[in-house]
Amino acid sequence: MTLSRPLPAGPGTAPGPGPGPDPDAGPPLVSVRGLRIATTGGTPLVHGVDLDLVAGATVGIVGESGSGKTLTAMAVAGLLPRGVAVTGGRIAVDGRDVTVRSPAERRALLRDTFGVVFQNPAVSLNPRLTIGRQLREALPDADRRSRARAWRRSLELLEHVGVPRAAQRLRAYPHELSGGLNQRVVIATAIARDPRVLVADEATTALDVSVQQQVLDLLDRLRDELRLGVLLVSHDIGVIADRAGQVVVMQDGAVVERGGTGAVLDRPREGYTRRLLAAVPRLDVPSPAGPPADAPVLLAGRGLVRDFPVAGRRGTRLRAVDHVDITLRAGQALGVVGESGSGKTTLARILVGIDPGHGGTLTAFGGPVTGRVPARRRLLRRVQYVFQDPYAALDPRQTVAESIAEPIELAGTRDQRDRVPGRVAELLDDVQLARDLGGRRPHELSGGQRQRVVIARALALEPDVLIADEPVSALDLSVQAGVLDLLARLRAERDLTYLVISHDLAVVRGLCTDVLVLHDGVEIEQGPTDDVFTAPAAGYTRRLLDAVPGRSRQGSPPELHPAIPRKDNP
Amino acid sequence: MTAVLSPSGPPGPPAGAPPDPVRPARPRWPLSARYVLSRLLNAVLAVWAVLTIVFFAMHLTGNPASLLLPIDASEEEITRLTAALGFADPLPEQYLRFLGQVLTGEFPDSIRYGGDPVALVLERLPATLLLGTWGMIIGASLGLAAGAVAVFGRNRRLRRVPVSVLTALEAVPSFFLGIVLIAVFGIVLSVLPLRGAGTPAHLVLPALVIGLALAAPVARVFRTSLQEGTGAEHVRLAEAKGIGRARVVLRHIVVNALAPVLNVLGVQAGVVLGGAVVTEAVFGWPGVGQLATSAIDSRDFPVVLACVALIAIGFVLVNLLVDLAAAILDPRGGRR
Amino acid sequence: MSALAVTPRRRAGRTGSLVAGVFLGAVVLAVVFAGVLFPGGYDAQDLTRRLAEPTWFGPLPLGTDELGRDMLARVLYGGRPALGISAVAAVLATVLGTAAALGATLGGRPWDGLIGRVADVQLAVPTILIALVVLSFSGSGTIPLIGVLTVGSWVLTFRILRAQLATVVALPYIEAARLAGAQGPTLLRRHVLPAAAPLLVVALTLNFSTALVLESSLGYLGLGIAPPRPDWGQIVASGQAQLAGAWWISLVPGAFLVATVVSIQIVGDRIADLLTLPGSQDGTR
Amino acid sequence: GAVTSGTSTGAEEDSSLVIGISRKLTSIDPAQGGSIDGDATLARAIYSGLTYYDPELELRGELAESWTQDDDTHWTFVLRDGVTWSDGSPFTAEQVVWNFQRFLDPESTLGNAAATRAIISGVTAPDEGTVVIETNGPFIDLPDRLAHFFLVNPDFVQAHPDELVALGTGPYVLESVDLENGAVLTRNPGYFGEAPEWERVEYRVLETEAARVQAAQAEEIDVAIQYEPTSLELFAGSDVYDTGNQWSSWNNTLRINENVAPLDDVRVRQALNYAIDKEALIRDVVGADVEPLAGQVLSAPYDRINPDLAAYPYDPERARQLLAEAGHADGVTIELGLSTGSYVAQDPVSQAIARQLGEVGITVEITNQSFPNWVERTRSAEDAPALYYIGYTAGYRAPAERLRIYISGNGQSHYAEPDAVYDDLVTQVTAATTPEQQQELVNRATAHYREQAHAVFLWPQPLTYVVRKDLEWTPRPEHWLVPQEFRSRS
Ligand SMILES: Nc1ncnc2c1ncn2[C@@H]1O[C@H](COP(=O)(O)OP(=O)(O)OP(=O)(O)O)[C@@H](O)[C@H]1O
Ligand SMILES: Nc1ncnc2c1ncn2[C@@H]1O[C@H](COP(=O)(O)OP(=O)(O)OP(=O)(O)O)[C@@H](O)[C@H]1O
Ligand SMILES: [Mg+2]
Ligand SMILES: [Mg+2]
C-alpha cells in the first residue's frame, strides 16, 4: 500500500457517520483480548479490554478522564510510557500475538503497523528541528537514506495531508506553524511508513472546532484512501458519534459498553453511557428569552479597539479587537463566541475595565468610563468577572473564605465590611458549597468547587453584571453541567446580567439570550441566540455551527437525550 | 492564533500549480541581524559601563605616583610625577581623555611596564584561556556525565550520587578547594606540582578547581532538562516513528537538553573568569587574573582598566556565542 | 530555564536539615558568644605551646597556630566578621534585589529595561574583580566589604525574583485581586510577596552563602578583614604555608566555612519547602 | 625540582640556578630604583656599576678600575679597559656621562633623580677611559654611593623605551622576564670579569609566604629569602636545605607621626621606647641572631655607628612614669599601621609590642593595609598612623643617606615641628670632608635623634633564607641574591 495510488483531488467533505465494520475486511487487523495494564508498582489501571480493528473502519473509545482510554490505545501501539506495562491479555496483529515476541521483533512489527497522532500538536513536534528533518526521520529506511528521495517523499506526504506551500513548510520550525498545520504534520509523520492502523489519541481536542473538523475530515479521508484501521480516542462523544463506526465506552479501566456507534449512542444500555451523553451541552435546546427591548442599557461599548505588539516584529501590530460595538441591557445574557484568538477575552477585559483599550468609548450605568485602570474599576465596580481557569484564579495561599472576603474587605461598603464572615457564609450557600469548605485552600477542592468559589467571589460585591470568560471550559464534562446550572439559576434569582464568553456554542445556546459572533476581532453578527443559531446570517457563523462535532446526533429522539437541567430547574 | 487554514477546508495542492522546487532543506540561520545587533549594542554598553565604574573607583582613591618613587621621596617629587603622569588634571578631563584613548584603541601606557596595556593583557590571555577552556571542558564533561547518569542510570539509588557529590563540592570556595587539592595531590601524594605553570601537570589542579565550580550547575540543569525531555510528547512521537532508542535519546532528548546547559555555561563564564582571579592567585598561574591583581596592587591603572575591559568583553563574547549556539539548538529563542 | 535551576538545591531530608540547622545554630551561638567562651580574646599568645596539634576533645581542641594561639578561639572570633558581614550583605542584597525586581516588574517597560541592563553590566564583570579594585583602594573596612558583597549578590536575587514575579504577576489570581480592588501595596502584601516568599528565603540563604564564600575569598586574597582580627578566609591563607606541618591551621577553619555554607543552603531549602504550599502551581517550585 | 643539575652531573654547560625572590618585579630599568630583594637583585646580575661590594663588604672597583678624590667636590674614575656590552659593542666614558645626565636633567621623573641631583652636580668624560664627577658639596661617600648605580647603554635604552629588555655589561643576559612571575637569565659570554658558574639563572617570584614555603617543599628552588621564622622550622631537619636567620642591613623601627597627640610629647615617645622589651621579642618571636638597635637607626657592621649609644633599656616602670609626667597616667590609645606582608615577622612582633605597650597603659590598635595604601598614608602628615612599622635599607654604606631618611622634610617624617638641629647635622654629615669628621657628626646626630626619640628603635630586620646544602653562598646583609655569588660545593 503506497501513496502512489491516485489521490482524489480536492478537499474531502465531511463524510457522514463512519461506516460500520466492513464485511469484506476479513479478519481484524488488530485484535485485543483481555488487555490488562498495571503500573510497575502493581496498581492495576486497565482490566480486560477487548478491541478489534479492521481496515478502513474507525473504532472510537470514549470515557471520562482517567478511564484508561489513552493507556489502552498506547498499549495497542506499543507505546506505553515508562512505569506502566501490559500485564495480561493478548494483542494480535494480523493474527500474530505481539506480546510473546522479543522486544526488538515487537518493535519492528508495531512500527510498521501503527502510526500515532497525539493530542497536542504544539508539543508533539521537536521544537529544535525543522519539519523536514522530523518527517525524514519517520520515513522508511530506503527513503530516509537519500536526501533527495527523503525530500521528495516528505513533500508528497505534506501535500497529501493538505499542508499548503509544503516545500516552504519543510524548512519551517514547528512554532512557526499553526496548531492545525502542526497536527497535519504529525499525521503525515504517522502515515509516513504506510501503516495499517492509525491511533489518534484526542487528536483534535486542542484545536478549534473548525480546525478540528478539518483534521477529522483528513483522518476520514486517509482511512478511506489508504484503508487504514483508525482507533480514535476522545472524551468528546460528539466526535466519536460523527466519526466512528464502532464505539467502546470505558470506565475505570474497563469496557462498560460496546457496539455500533449508532446503536450504542441511540440506545445506551448502561447508566454510565447515558450520563456521558447527558453531560454534553446541546445545540438544539431553546435559549432563554431576552429582556424587553427598552430594558436599561448597563454597559455599552462603541468602536472598541485593542492592538497588541507582535513579538519579534517591531512596528507591526495585531488588532485583537477591531471596532466592536456591544450593548448589554439589564437582564440580558449575551454570549460572545468565536474561534480561539478572535478577541473574546480581550473584549471582556476592556468591558470589565482592566484593559483600557486603544479606542472607542465605554459607558456603564449611563456614565462614561474613562481614565486609567484603577479609575475605570471604580466606575465598573458593579461589573464582576469569572475567570476561565478556576485554579489559577484563586491565590493558592488564601483560604476559600479569604478569597471570597477579599473584594468585600478591599472595595466593599462599610456595611458590607462589618459583616464579612456572615456574607462569606451566605455566598457559599448561594453557590451551593458547604460552609466548612471556607477553611480550605484551592488545592483541596475539585475543579467544580473551585469555579463555584470564583463565582462566589464575583458575587461578593453584589454586582449587576457578571462577565464570565469560558466559565466551564476548564472543567470536566461531568461537572460542567452543574456550574452552568448554577449560573443560570443565579441569573434568574438575582436579576443578573451576563456576558458569557465561550468557544463552545452549546454553552451559549443553553445560557444566553443573545449572541455576538467575533472573528479576528471583528463583529460578524449579533442577535437573539435562537435566531442566530437557527438562521445564521453570516457564512462564517454557519461554518462555525457546522463544525460542531456531534451534529450527526442532534435531533435524535429527545427522550434519549435528557436536556441538562436549566434555569427553569431550581 | 487564528486558523491558518481557511474555514472552507484544507486546500489541497492547487491543481496545476507549479511544483515546489525539489531542493532539500538547508539549515537556516537562526538569528536575526537585529537580534545580534542589539546584543552587540548591549555588550558595548556593558563594557563602557564597566570601564567607567572601574575608572572612577580607581581615580577617586589615589594615584600611582607615590609607589613609583623611592619610599623616602619628598612631597614635591610626588607632585611633579603626578603631574607628569597626567593625574593632576581634573577628573572629567582625564575621563574624557581616557574614553578617547579607548575608542582609538590606544590605552594609555602601562605605568609599571611602560608598554601598551592591551598587548600586556593579550600576552597573558593564552594562559587564562588555557585554564578557562580546560576548566570549562572538565566542568562541562563532569556536569553532563553526572546529569546523564542521574536520569539514565539504572540503579535508582546510585544514580543520584554523582550530582550530589558535585553539588557538595560546589559549596567549597575555590581557594579552599585549591588548598585542599594542593595538600592532597601536591604534598601528601606528591604527584602534582604545587603551583606555577609550564607543563600539563601544572594545569591539572587549577583546571579542576574551575571545573568543579562549574560542574554542579551544569549537572543540575542538564538533569532537569533531560527529565523534562524524557517525558515530552515529541519524544514519544519520535519513538512512535520507530527510530532506534539511541537515536531518540540523542537527537530528541540530549541535544534538546543542551540549550539550557549552554545558557548556564554562559552565565557561569563569569564564574570562570572570576574564579580565574582566585585560582590564579592560589596556584600562581600567570594569567590575566594575576596581572589584574598585581596591577591593582601597584596602581597600574591602564593595565587594570585593560584587564577589566578584556574580561568584560570576554564575558560578553562568551555569552553572545552561547546565545547563538543556544538559538541554533532552540530556534524559538534568539530570533526576537 | 528558571534561574533557580542554576542554583544549588540541597535537599537533605528531615534529619539532614535538622543536623544542618543544629550545626548552624551552634556555630552562630558560639561565634556570638565567643567573647564569653574565650574572654582572653583571639590573640592570646603562648609561645610555649606553638603549633600544638588538635586534641579534638581535650583542651585546645583545634590546636594552636605558630604563635601558640588557640585555634578554636580564632575560628570562633573569625566567624564574627565572616558571618556578620555576610549576613548583613545578604540581607541588603536581598532587599536591593527584591526592590529591583519589584521595580522592574511593576514599573513598566523603561524600568524593566534599565534595571535589567544594570544587572547585565553587573554580571559582565566578575564580582571578585570589582571587589579587588574597590577594596584595594578603599581599604578593607567593614563598610566597603559589605558594599562590595551586596553589589556582588543582588543580581542573583533580582534575576530569580524577576522571573518569579513575572510569572506571578501574569497569573489570573493577581488579576482577580485587582478586580477585587487590590492595588499597589495591598496587592504586593496580599498576593505578590507571599507567592515570592519561598523564593525570597532561598535567595536570602543563597545570598548568605555566596556572600560568605566571597567574603572569605577576599579574606584569603588579603582584602578582607585585616589582621590581627581573625577572619576565616584570612586564617586559611595564613596557614597555607604550614600546610605540610600544621595542616589544621588552614584546613579546620576552611572546613568550618564549607560546613557553614552547606548548612545555610540546606536550612534555606528546608524553610522554603515549608513555605511552599503543596500543589501550588505558581511556579515557586 | 632537580634544578641544580650542574652540581650533580658536573656538566657545567647546562648548570642552572633557581632563585626565589619575595617581591614582584616592578621594572627592568635600574633607573627606576627598585628594591634590593626584587628588581635591583636582577639588575645586579645584568648590569654593573662603577663600584661594588664584595661578599666581605669591601668596596671594590667594577667598571671603574680605580678612583681618586681630586678635591672636595671632584672625583676622577678610571674605567676598566676592554669592557663590552653583552651585544659586543664597546663600553665608553661618554655612555657613563649619559647615565648621570639622565638624572641631572631637571625635567627627569625617574625615581632616583632627586636623590642623585642632591649629591651630584655634573659629570664629564675628559678622555675615553676617564670620568670626572663633580658633587654639590664635599661628599666622601661617593664611591660607596655608586655601588648601587647601574650603568645602562644609552642607545639601547633610547631605542627600546617601554620595553622589557635589557642590555648590560654584567655577568648575565636577560633572556625573558615576566614582572609577576620572574625572569630567566643566561650567562654573558663576553663578561669582563670571572665567568659565573651558572649557565642559566631563573628568578621566580614567590610573593606569599605560602608560595615560598611550597616552592621549597617541592624543592623547586635553590635559594629564597624572606621566610617567616616559624616557616624555617619546617626545614629544620631537611636533607636538602640549610636555613638561616641572621642579621641584615635593614633596620626596623616604628616611625612616629608626631602630629598625633600625645606623640608630640618627647616623654611619651621615650616611654614607648622604654616599654618594649626588645631582647625578649628578638629571642621569642624573631628568633634571629641579632642585637637590638643601639638607640640609632644604624647598625654595625654595615654602618658606621655611634659606639657610645645604647638601646633604650626595657624599663616599664620608667615608661609609666614618663607617661604620668606627660599627663597620661590613665593611658592613651594609638594606632600601629602595618603594610600587609611587607616585613618578616611583623605580625607577631606587632602583636607582642601591642601587649607590652598595653602593660604600661598604651593601648595599641593594629591596622593592616595593602602596601600601596599604607605607603600613601604614611606619607601624609594628617593620615599617617600614629606608629608605623617600617624597615629601611640601602645598597651602599653612606651614613648621610641613612640619616637623611629621617630629616624633617622627608616624605615619611612627620614631626610636630621641624627638627632643625637634626636636619642641620645631617646636612653637615653629608658634606663632611673626612671620615673622622663624619663620624663625629654622625655621633652627634644620632645622639640627638635618640634623645628626641623620633622613632621606636627595634632591631635589624632578620634575613631569613633557605639555601640548598650543596651551594656555597655568603648571605648578603642588603638582601642581594646575585647568581654570580653562588658556587656549588664540590
Ligand atoms: N505513567 C503512568 N503511571 C501511573 N499511572 C498512570 C500513568 N499513566 C496513566 N496512569 C493512570 O491510569 C489511569 C488511566 O489513564 P489514561 O491516561 O488512560 O486516562 P484517559 O482516559 O486517557 O484520561 P484523559 O481523558 O484525562 O486523557 C489514570 O488513573 C491515570 O492516573
Ligand atoms: N497580552 C497580549 N499580548 C499580545 N497579544 C495578545 C495579548 N493578549 C491577546 N493577544 C492577542 O490578541 C488576539 C485575541 O486574543 P484573545 O485572548 O482576546 O482571544 P480569545 O478569543 O479570547 O481566544 P481564546 O479562545 O483562545 O481564549 C490573539 O491573537 C492574541 O494572540
Ligand atoms: Mg488521555
Ligand atoms: Mg480567551
PDB file of N, CA, C and O in Angstrom, chain D residues 284-306:
ATOM      1  N   ASP D 284      62.087  35.511  71.436  1.00  0.00           N
ATOM      2  CA  ASP D 284      60.893  34.668  71.357  1.00  0.00           C
ATOM      3  C   ASP D 284      60.209  34.707  70.009  1.00  0.00           C
ATOM      4  O   ASP D 284      59.596  33.736  69.595  1.00  0.00           O
ATOM      5  N   VAL D 285      60.243  35.841  69.369  1.00  0.00           N
ATOM      6  CA  VAL D 285      59.427  35.973  68.160  1.00  0.00           C
ATOM      7  C   VAL D 285      60.290  36.000  66.904  1.00  0.00           C
ATOM      8  O   VAL D 285      60.042  35.275  65.955  1.00  0.00           O
ATOM      9  N   VAL D 286      61.311  36.834  66.939  1.00  0.00           N
ATOM     10  CA  VAL D 286      62.125  36.972  65.735  1.00  0.00           C
ATOM     11  C   VAL D 286      63.034  35.760  65.571  1.00  0.00           C
ATOM     12  O   VAL D 286      63.215  35.247  64.467  1.00  0.00           O
ATOM     13  N   GLY D 287      63.586  35.337  66.694  1.00  0.00           N
ATOM     14  CA  GLY D 287      64.407  34.129  66.659  1.00  0.00           C
ATOM     15  C   GLY D 287      65.706  34.298  65.916  1.00  0.00           C
ATOM     16  O   GLY D 287      66.373  33.321  65.590  1.00  0.00           O
ATOM     17  N   ALA D 288      66.080  35.512  65.619  1.00  0.00           N
ATOM     18  CA  ALA D 288      67.286  35.706  64.829  1.00  0.00           C
ATOM     19  C   ALA D 288      68.450  36.045  65.745  1.00  0.00           C
ATOM     20  O   ALA D 288      68.270  36.437  66.892  1.00  0.00           O
ATOM     21  N   ASP D 289      69.613  35.904  65.144  1.00  0.00           N
ATOM     22  CA  ASP D 289      70.826  36.168  65.885  1.00  0.00           C
ATOM     23  C   ASP D 289      71.170  37.644  65.717  1.00  0.00           C
ATOM     24  O   ASP D 289      72.083  38.001  64.994  1.00  0.00           O
ATOM     25  N   VAL D 290      70.393  38.530  66.331  1.00  0.00           N
ATOM     26  CA  VAL D 290      70.637  39.965  66.174  1.00  0.00           C
ATOM     27  C   VAL D 290      70.593  40.647  67.533  1.00  0.00           C
ATOM     28  O   VAL D 290      70.075  40.110  68.514  1.00  0.00           O
ATOM     29  N   GLU D 291      71.134  41.832  67.577  1.00  0.00           N
ATOM     30  CA  GLU D 291      71.076  42.661  68.769  1.00  0.00           C
ATOM     31  C   GLU D 291      70.098  43.787  68.511  1.00  0.00           C
ATOM     32  O   GLU D 291      69.939  44.221  67.377  1.00  0.00           O
ATOM     33  N   PRO D 292      69.469  44.325  69.517  1.00  0.00           N
ATOM     34  CA  PRO D 292      68.612  45.496  69.295  1.00  0.00           C
ATOM     35  C   PRO D 292      69.448  46.643  68.735  1.00  0.00           C
ATOM     36  O   PRO D 292      70.654  46.720  68.968  1.00  0.00           O
ATOM     37  N   LEU D 293      68.773  47.517  67.986  1.00  0.00           N
ATOM     38  CA  LEU D 293      69.454  48.715  67.502  1.00  0.00           C
ATOM     39  C   LEU D 293      69.934  49.516  68.703  1.00  0.00           C
ATOM     40  O   LEU D 293      69.197  49.681  69.684  1.00  0.00           O
ATOM     41  N   ALA D 294      71.168  50.015  68.585  1.00  0.00           N
ATOM     42  CA  ALA D 294      71.740  50.696  69.736  1.00  0.00           C
ATOM     43  C   ALA D 294      71.280  52.140  69.793  1.00  0.00           C
ATOM     44  O   ALA D 294      72.076  53.080  69.654  1.00  0.00           O
ATOM     45  N   GLY D 295      69.984  52.334  69.907  1.00  0.00           N
ATOM     46  CA  GLY D 295      69.463  53.682  70.043  1.00  0.00           C
ATOM     47  C   GLY D 295      69.694  54.535  68.823  1.00  0.00           C
ATOM     48  O   GLY D 295      69.742  55.756  68.886  1.00  0.00           O
ATOM     49  N   GLN D 296      69.883  53.925  67.680  1.00  0.00           N
ATOM     50  CA  GLN D 296      70.106  54.688  66.454  1.00  0.00           C
ATOM     51  C   GLN D 296      69.580  53.867  65.291  1.00  0.00           C
ATOM     52  O   GLN D 296      69.340  52.666  65.406  1.00  0.00           O
ATOM     53  N   VAL D 297      69.406  54.558  64.166  1.00  0.00           N
ATOM     54  CA  VAL D 297      68.842  53.871  63.012  1.00  0.00           C
ATOM     55  C   VAL D 297      69.960  53.308  62.144  1.00  0.00           C
ATOM     56  O   VAL D 297      69.789  53.142  60.941  1.00  0.00           O
ATOM     57  N   LEU D 298      71.069  53.030  62.755  1.00  0.00           N
ATOM     58  CA  LEU D 298      72.207  52.457  62.043  1.00  0.00           C
ATOM     59  C   LEU D 298      72.571  51.173  62.757  1.00  0.00           C
ATOM     60  O   LEU D 298      72.342  51.041  63.964  1.00  0.00           O
ATOM     61  N   SER D 299      73.149  50.227  61.987  1.00  0.00           N
ATOM     62  CA  SER D 299      73.595  49.037  62.692  1.00  0.00           C
ATOM     63  C   SER D 299      74.931  48.581  62.130  1.00  0.00           C
ATOM     64  O   SER D 299      75.153  48.598  60.925  1.00  0.00           O
ATOM     65  N   ALA D 300      75.769  48.177  63.058  1.00  0.00           N
ATOM     66  CA  ALA D 300      77.083  47.664  62.674  1.00  0.00           C
ATOM     67  C   ALA D 300      76.902  46.212  62.255  1.00  0.00           C
ATOM     68  O   ALA D 300      75.954  45.566  62.692  1.00  0.00           O
ATOM     69  N   PRO D 301      77.726  45.651  61.422  1.00  0.00           N
ATOM     70  CA  PRO D 301      78.921  46.288  60.858  1.00  0.00           C
ATOM     71  C   PRO D 301      78.662  47.029  59.555  1.00  0.00           C
ATOM     72  O   PRO D 301      79.609  47.575  58.981  1.00  0.00           O
ATOM     73  N   TYR D 302      77.437  47.068  59.098  1.00  0.00           N
ATOM     74  CA  TYR D 302      77.225  47.686  57.799  1.00  0.00           C
ATOM     75  C   TYR D 302      77.461  49.183  57.872  1.00  0.00           C
ATOM     76  O   TYR D 302      78.086  49.779  57.015  1.00  0.00           O
ATOM     77  N   ASP D 303      76.907  49.768  58.923  1.00  0.00           N
ATOM     78  CA  ASP D 303      77.016  51.215  59.045  1.00  0.00           C
ATOM     79  C   ASP D 303      78.122  51.564  60.031  1.00  0.00           C
ATOM     80  O   ASP D 303      78.489  50.780  60.902  1.00  0.00           O
ATOM     81  N   ARG D 304      78.622  52.789  59.860  1.00  0.00           N
ATOM     82  CA  ARG D 304      79.500  53.315  60.893  1.00  0.00           C
ATOM     83  C   ARG D 304      78.591  53.837  61.994  1.00  0.00           C
ATOM     84  O   ARG D 304      77.863  54.810  61.773  1.00  0.00           O
ATOM     85  N   ILE D 305      78.559  53.156  63.101  1.00  0.00           N
ATOM     86  CA  ILE D 305      77.579  53.534  64.109  1.00  0.00           C
ATOM     87  C   ILE D 305      78.208  54.422  65.168  1.00  0.00           C
ATOM     88  O   ILE D 305      79.415  54.605  65.222  1.00  0.00           O
ATOM     89  N   ASN D 306      77.338  54.991  65.993  1.00  0.00           N
ATOM     90  CA  ASN D 306      77.791  55.766  67.143  1.00  0.00           C
ATOM     91  C   ASN D 306      78.043  54.770  68.271  1.00  0.00           C
ATOM     92  O   ASN D 306      77.098  54.230  68.850  1.00  0.00           O
TER      93      ASN D 306
END
